[in-house]
Amino acid sequence: MSIDPQSHPPVKLGVLISGEGSNLQAIIDATGRGELRADIRLVISNRADARGLERARRAGIATRFLDHRRFKSREEFDRNLLIALTAHEVELIACAGFMRLLSPVMLRAFPNRIMNIHPALCPAFPGVDAQRAAIDYGVRFSGCTVFFVTEGVDDGPVILQAVVPVLQDDDEQSLAARIRIAEHRIYPYAIRLFQEGRLHVRGRKVFVDNAGSTDDEMMLIHPPLR
Ligand code: GRF
């Protein structure tokens, strides 16, 4: 059965950022190309100088700067996030390089409706500097994971993952750049799956309607056997 994305309305999206905003840009661009039906209602940054704010403004999207240092607690900051997001009727939140942990205030208000992207194959290398950790460990593959945010760090139900090789002469920058290309492909797609109503969370697993099948003998070996 093929799915007609037009049969579902655009998802009202809020995006939380702290910096560069290249994933935000990928979401904006996918929307522009018609690959994703998203109405990006609001972009919030906890840093005034986040480049992503400029990207949003250029795309004509409403922006807010909410300085976490102004609030006494994580919960109070989150209550203010919540007020802004609900005022813009946001249904789904995409964290895209947002460098704050969310408290139960936000998680309870948006159960299984907050996504994040992590530059590693969860549950490997949670937290900051995941690319550095992958190189230091000596893994042959890393990648990125889109997941639903829970109270833990980068440990929520996995929606999509993409795998990239870690090359022997990689440094943090070269690996991050390779992973970033994958991030920009899978994040808009994860949001599209939500918009199409195809994601179902049961326990800690996400089931995807009409996920298609991959070859069950699919195998990646690196370095190649030769
Ligand atoms: C990405 O590497 C993402 O995986 C991590 O933060 C970075 C954000 O990059 N959560 P950008 O701001 O989207 O360019």
GROMACS .gro file of C-alpha atoms and ligand atoms in nm:
model
  240
    1MET     CA    1   0.000   0.000   0.000
    2SER     CA    2   0.149   0.333  -0.096
    3ILE     CA    3   0.102   0.628   0.133
    4ASP     CA    4  -0.023   0.956   0.002
    5PRO     CA    5   0.147   1.225   0.213
    6GLN     CA    6  -0.110   1.473   0.085
    7SER     CA    7  -0.377   1.290   0.284
    8HIS     CA    8  -0.224   1.423   0.607
    9PRO     CA    9  -0.198   1.794   0.685
   10PRO     CA   10   0.148   1.952   0.721
   11VAL     CA   11   0.295   1.893   1.065
   12LYS     CA   12   0.318   2.207   1.277
   13LEU     CA   13   0.681   2.201   1.376
   14GLY     CA   14   0.888   2.382   1.637
   15VAL     CA   15   1.267   2.361   1.609
   16LEU     CA   16   1.504   2.411   1.904
   17ILE     CA   17   1.861   2.512   1.826
   18SER     CA   18   2.174   2.648   1.993
   19GLY     CA   19   2.413   2.705   1.705
   20GLU     CA   20   2.488   2.646   1.341
   21GLY     CA   21   2.145   2.518   1.241
   22SER     CA   22   2.253   2.309   0.943
   23ASN     CA   23   1.991   2.045   1.034
   24LEU     CA   24   1.731   2.321   1.056
   25GLN     CA   25   1.842   2.428   0.709
   26ALA     CA   26   1.803   2.070   0.582
   27ILE     CA   27   1.448   2.066   0.720
   28ILE     CA   28   1.370   2.404   0.560
   29ASP     CA   29   1.517   2.289   0.227
   30ALA     CA   30   1.330   1.955   0.230
   31THR     CA   31   1.009   2.149   0.291
   32GLY     CA   32   1.093   2.384   0.003
   33ARG     CA   33   1.152   2.089  -0.231
   34GLY     CA   34   0.818   1.937  -0.134
   35GLU     CA   35   0.980   1.631   0.027
   36LEU     CA   36   0.841   1.718   0.367
   37ARG     CA   37   0.505   1.872   0.453
   38ALA     CA   38   0.599   2.083   0.753
   39ASP     CA   39   0.476   2.418   0.867
   40ILE     CA   40   0.771   2.544   1.070
   41ARG     CA   41   0.587   2.763   1.318
   42LEU     CA   42   0.875   2.871   1.538
   43VAL     CA   43   1.251   2.836   1.585
   44ILE     CA   44   1.378   2.890   1.939
   45SER     CA   45   1.744   2.933   2.032
   46ASN     CA   46   1.894   2.958   2.379
   47ARG     CA   47   2.183   3.151   2.225
   48ALA     CA   48   2.140   3.494   2.070
   49ASP     CA   49   2.426   3.443   1.824
   50ALA     CA   50   2.306   3.107   1.686
   51ARG     CA   51   2.353   3.110   1.310
   52GLY     CA   52   2.035   2.904   1.282
   53LEU     CA   53   1.830   3.207   1.389
   54GLU     CA   54   1.952   3.390   1.080
   55ARG     CA   55   1.872   3.088   0.862
   56ALA     CA   56   1.516   3.084   1.002
   57ARG     CA   57   1.467   3.458   0.952
   58ARG     CA   58   1.586   3.430   0.594
   59ALA     CA   59   1.322   3.163   0.538
   60GLY     CA   60   1.054   3.388   0.689
   61ILE     CA   61   1.009   3.172   1.001
   62ALA     CA   62   0.922   3.322   1.341
   63THR     CA   63   1.214   3.311   1.586
   64ARG     CA   64   1.261   3.349   1.959
   65PHE     CA   65   1.576   3.384   2.167
   66LEU     CA   66   1.523   3.238   2.513
   67ASP     CA   67   1.829   3.276   2.734
   68HIS     CA   68   1.844   2.980   2.973
   69ARG     CA   69   2.065   3.182   3.209
   70ARG     CA   70   1.771   3.409   3.289
   71PHE     CA   71   1.581   3.127   3.459
   72LYS     CA   72   1.630   2.984   3.806
   73SER     CA   73   1.586   2.623   3.703
   74ARG     CA   74   1.564   2.390   3.406
   75GLU     CA   75   1.192   2.354   3.476
   76GLU     CA   76   1.132   2.727   3.462
   77PHE     CA   77   1.319   2.755   3.134
   78ASP     CA   78   1.111   2.465   2.999
   79ARG     CA   79   0.785   2.628   3.112
   80ASN     CA   80   0.878   2.929   2.902
   81LEU     CA   81   0.968   2.709   2.606
   82LEU     CA   82   0.631   2.545   2.644
   83ILE     CA   83   0.443   2.876   2.650
   84ALA     CA   84   0.611   2.988   2.328
   85LEU     CA   85   0.560   2.654   2.151
   86THR     CA   86   0.195   2.617   2.247
   87ALA     CA   87   0.126   2.981   2.152
   88HIS     CA   88   0.244   2.880   1.802
   89GLU     CA   89   0.031   2.562   1.810
   90VAL     CA   90   0.336   2.338   1.767
   91GLU     CA   91   0.258   1.962   1.747
   92LEU     CA   92   0.607   1.821   1.699
   93ILE     CA   93   0.939   1.950   1.827
   94ALA     CA   94   1.269   1.885   1.654
   95CYS     CA   95   1.581   1.948   1.861
   96ALA     CA   96   1.857   2.029   1.616
   97GLY     CA   97   2.184   2.097   1.792
   98PHE     CA   98   1.996   2.219   2.100
   99MET     CA   99   2.246   2.199   2.384
  100ARG     CA  100   2.002   2.174   2.677
  101LEU     CA  101   1.851   1.870   2.844
  102LEU     CA  102   1.473   1.884   2.859
  103SER     CA  103   1.293   1.831   3.189
  104PRO     CA  104   0.969   1.639   3.253
  105VAL     CA  105   0.786   1.972   3.210
  106MET     CA  106   0.848   1.950   2.835
  107LEU     CA  107   0.850   1.571   2.807
  108ARG     CA  108   0.507   1.537   2.970
  109ALA     CA  109   0.360   1.810   2.750
  110PHE     CA  110   0.493   1.646   2.430
  111PRO     CA  111   0.506   1.270   2.493
  112ASN     CA  112   0.679   1.099   2.198
  113ARG     CA  113   0.655   1.427   2.014
  114ILE     CA  114   1.006   1.559   2.069
  115MET     CA  115   1.276   1.434   1.833
  116ASN     CA  116   1.650   1.477   1.853
  117ILE     CA  117   1.947   1.379   1.640
  118HIS     CA  118   2.272   1.244   1.776
  119PRO     CA  119   2.595   1.208   1.574
  120ALA     CA  120   2.658   0.843   1.666
  121LEU     CA  121   2.485   0.506   1.644
  122CYS     CA  122   2.292   0.505   1.971
  123PRO     CA  123   2.340   0.368   2.229
  124ALA     CA  124   2.710   0.417   2.146
  125PHE     CA  125   2.883   0.739   2.249
  126PRO     CA  126   2.605   0.943   2.414
  127GLY     CA  127   2.655   1.308   2.510
  128VAL     CA  128   2.893   1.564   2.367
  129ASP     CA  129   3.196   1.490   2.147
  130ALA     CA  130   3.048   1.171   2.004
  131GLN     CA  131   3.264   1.191   1.692
  132ARG     CA  132   3.582   1.227   1.900
  133ALA     CA  133   3.472   0.931   2.115
  134ALA     CA  134   3.415   0.714   1.805
  135ILE     CA  135   3.762   0.793   1.672
  136ASP     CA  136   3.929   0.737   2.008
  137TYR     CA  137   3.752   0.404   2.050
  138GLY     CA  138   3.862   0.289   1.706
  139VAL     CA  139   3.523   0.178   1.574
  140ARG     CA  140   3.503   0.109   1.198
  141PHE     CA  141   3.155   0.253   1.161
  142SER     CA  142   2.964   0.536   1.319
  143GLY     CA  143   2.672   0.742   1.199
  144CYS     CA  144   2.371   0.922   1.335
  145THR     CA  145   2.046   0.848   1.510
  146VAL     CA  146   1.710   1.026   1.516
  147PHE     CA  147   1.517   0.932   1.830
  148PHE     CA  148   1.232   1.041   2.053
  149VAL     CA  149   1.365   1.235   2.351
  150THR     CA  150   1.329   1.084   2.697
  151GLU     CA  151   1.475   1.190   3.029
  152GLY     CA  152   1.806   1.014   2.967
  153VAL     CA  153   2.088   1.137   2.749
  154ASP     CA  154   2.052   1.022   2.386
  155ASP     CA  155   1.874   0.704   2.492
  156GLY     CA  156   1.516   0.739   2.365
  157PRO     CA  157   1.333   0.512   2.118
  158VAL     CA  158   1.521   0.502   1.787
  159ILE     CA  159   1.339   0.624   1.476
  160LEU     CA  160   1.611   0.612   1.208
  161GLN     CA  161   1.982   0.549   1.190
  162ALA     CA  162   2.237   0.602   0.914
  163VAL     CA  163   2.578   0.437   0.909
  164VAL     CA  164   2.902   0.586   0.777
  165PRO     CA  165   3.254   0.441   0.781
  166VAL     CA  166   3.523   0.577   1.011
  167LEU     CA  167   3.840   0.604   0.803
  168GLN     CA  168   4.188   0.551   0.942
  169ASP     CA  169   4.301   0.904   0.880
  170ASP     CA  170   3.978   1.067   0.999
  171ASP     CA  171   3.992   1.345   1.251
  172GLU     CA  172   3.694   1.480   1.441
  173GLN     CA  173   3.614   1.732   1.165
  174SER     CA  174   3.627   1.490   0.873
  175LEU     CA  175   3.412   1.234   1.054
  176ALA     CA  176   3.167   1.502   1.169
  177ALA     CA  177   3.136   1.626   0.809
  178ARG     CA  178   3.060   1.274   0.680
  179ILE     CA  179   2.805   1.217   0.954
  180ARG     CA  180   2.650   1.560   0.892
  181ILE     CA  181   2.564   1.465   0.532
  182ALA     CA  182   2.375   1.163   0.668
  183GLU     CA  183   2.203   1.377   0.933
  184HIS     CA  184   2.068   1.610   0.669
  185ARG     CA  185   1.915   1.315   0.484
  186ILE     CA  186   1.755   1.130   0.773
  187TYR     CA  187   1.622   1.412   0.994
  188PRO     CA  188   1.375   1.554   0.741
  189TYR     CA  189   1.273   1.197   0.658
  190ALA     CA  190   1.205   1.112   1.025
  191ILE     CA  191   0.981   1.419   1.048
  192ARG     CA  192   0.807   1.310   0.729
  193LEU     CA  193   0.734   0.967   0.883
  194PHE     CA  194   0.572   1.147   1.177
  195GLN     CA  195   0.374   1.376   0.946
  196GLU     CA  196   0.245   1.074   0.757
  197GLY     CA  197   0.132   0.914   1.083
  198ARG     CA  198   0.363   0.618   1.029
  199LEU     CA  199   0.548   0.614   1.363
  200HIS     CA  200   0.419   0.408   1.657
  201VAL     CA  201   0.607   0.385   1.985
  202ARG     CA  202   0.562   0.065   2.184
  203GLY     CA  203   0.783   0.038   2.488
  204ARG     CA  204   1.124   0.154   2.383
  205LYS     CA  205   1.074   0.058   2.019
  206VAL     CA  206   0.943   0.260   1.729
  207PHE     CA  207   0.746   0.073   1.463
  208VAL     CA  208   0.725   0.229   1.117
  209ASP     CA  209   0.425   0.157   0.894
  210ASN     CA  210   0.524   0.037   0.548
  211ALA     CA  211   0.890   0.053   0.641
  212GLY     CA  212   0.988  -0.140   0.331
  213SER     CA  213   1.229  -0.426   0.351
  214THR     CA  214   1.602  -0.424   0.341
  215ASP     CA  215   1.793  -0.721   0.219
  216ASP     CA  216   1.827  -0.935   0.530
  217GLU     CA  217   2.177  -1.030   0.417
  218MET     CA  218   2.280  -0.667   0.405
  219MET     CA  219   2.623  -0.644   0.558
  220LEU     CA  220   2.884  -0.371   0.570
  221ILE     CA  221   3.242  -0.472   0.634
  222HIS     CA  222   3.515  -0.217   0.686
  223PRO     CA  223   3.800  -0.239   0.603
  224PRO     CA  224   3.678  -0.442   0.304
  225LEU     CA  225   3.784  -0.807   0.286
  226ARG     CA  226   4.048  -0.808   0.015
  227GRF     C1  227   2.469   1.781   1.493
  227GRF     O1  228   2.589   1.712   1.481
  227GRF     C2  229   2.369   1.700   1.571
  227GRF     O2  230   2.384   1.562   1.552
  227GRF     C3  231   2.400   1.736   1.714
  227GRF     O3  232   2.435   1.872   1.709
  227GRF     C4  233   2.482   1.906   1.579
  227GRF     C5  234   2.397   2.018   1.530
  227GRF     O4  235   2.442   2.074   1.412
  227GRF     N1  236   2.287   1.708   1.799
  227GRF     P1  237   2.360   2.190   1.341
  227GRF     O5  238   2.343   2.303   1.441
  227GRF     O6  239   2.228   2.133   1.298
  227GRF     O7  240   2.445   2.231   1.224
   0.00000   0.00000   0.00000
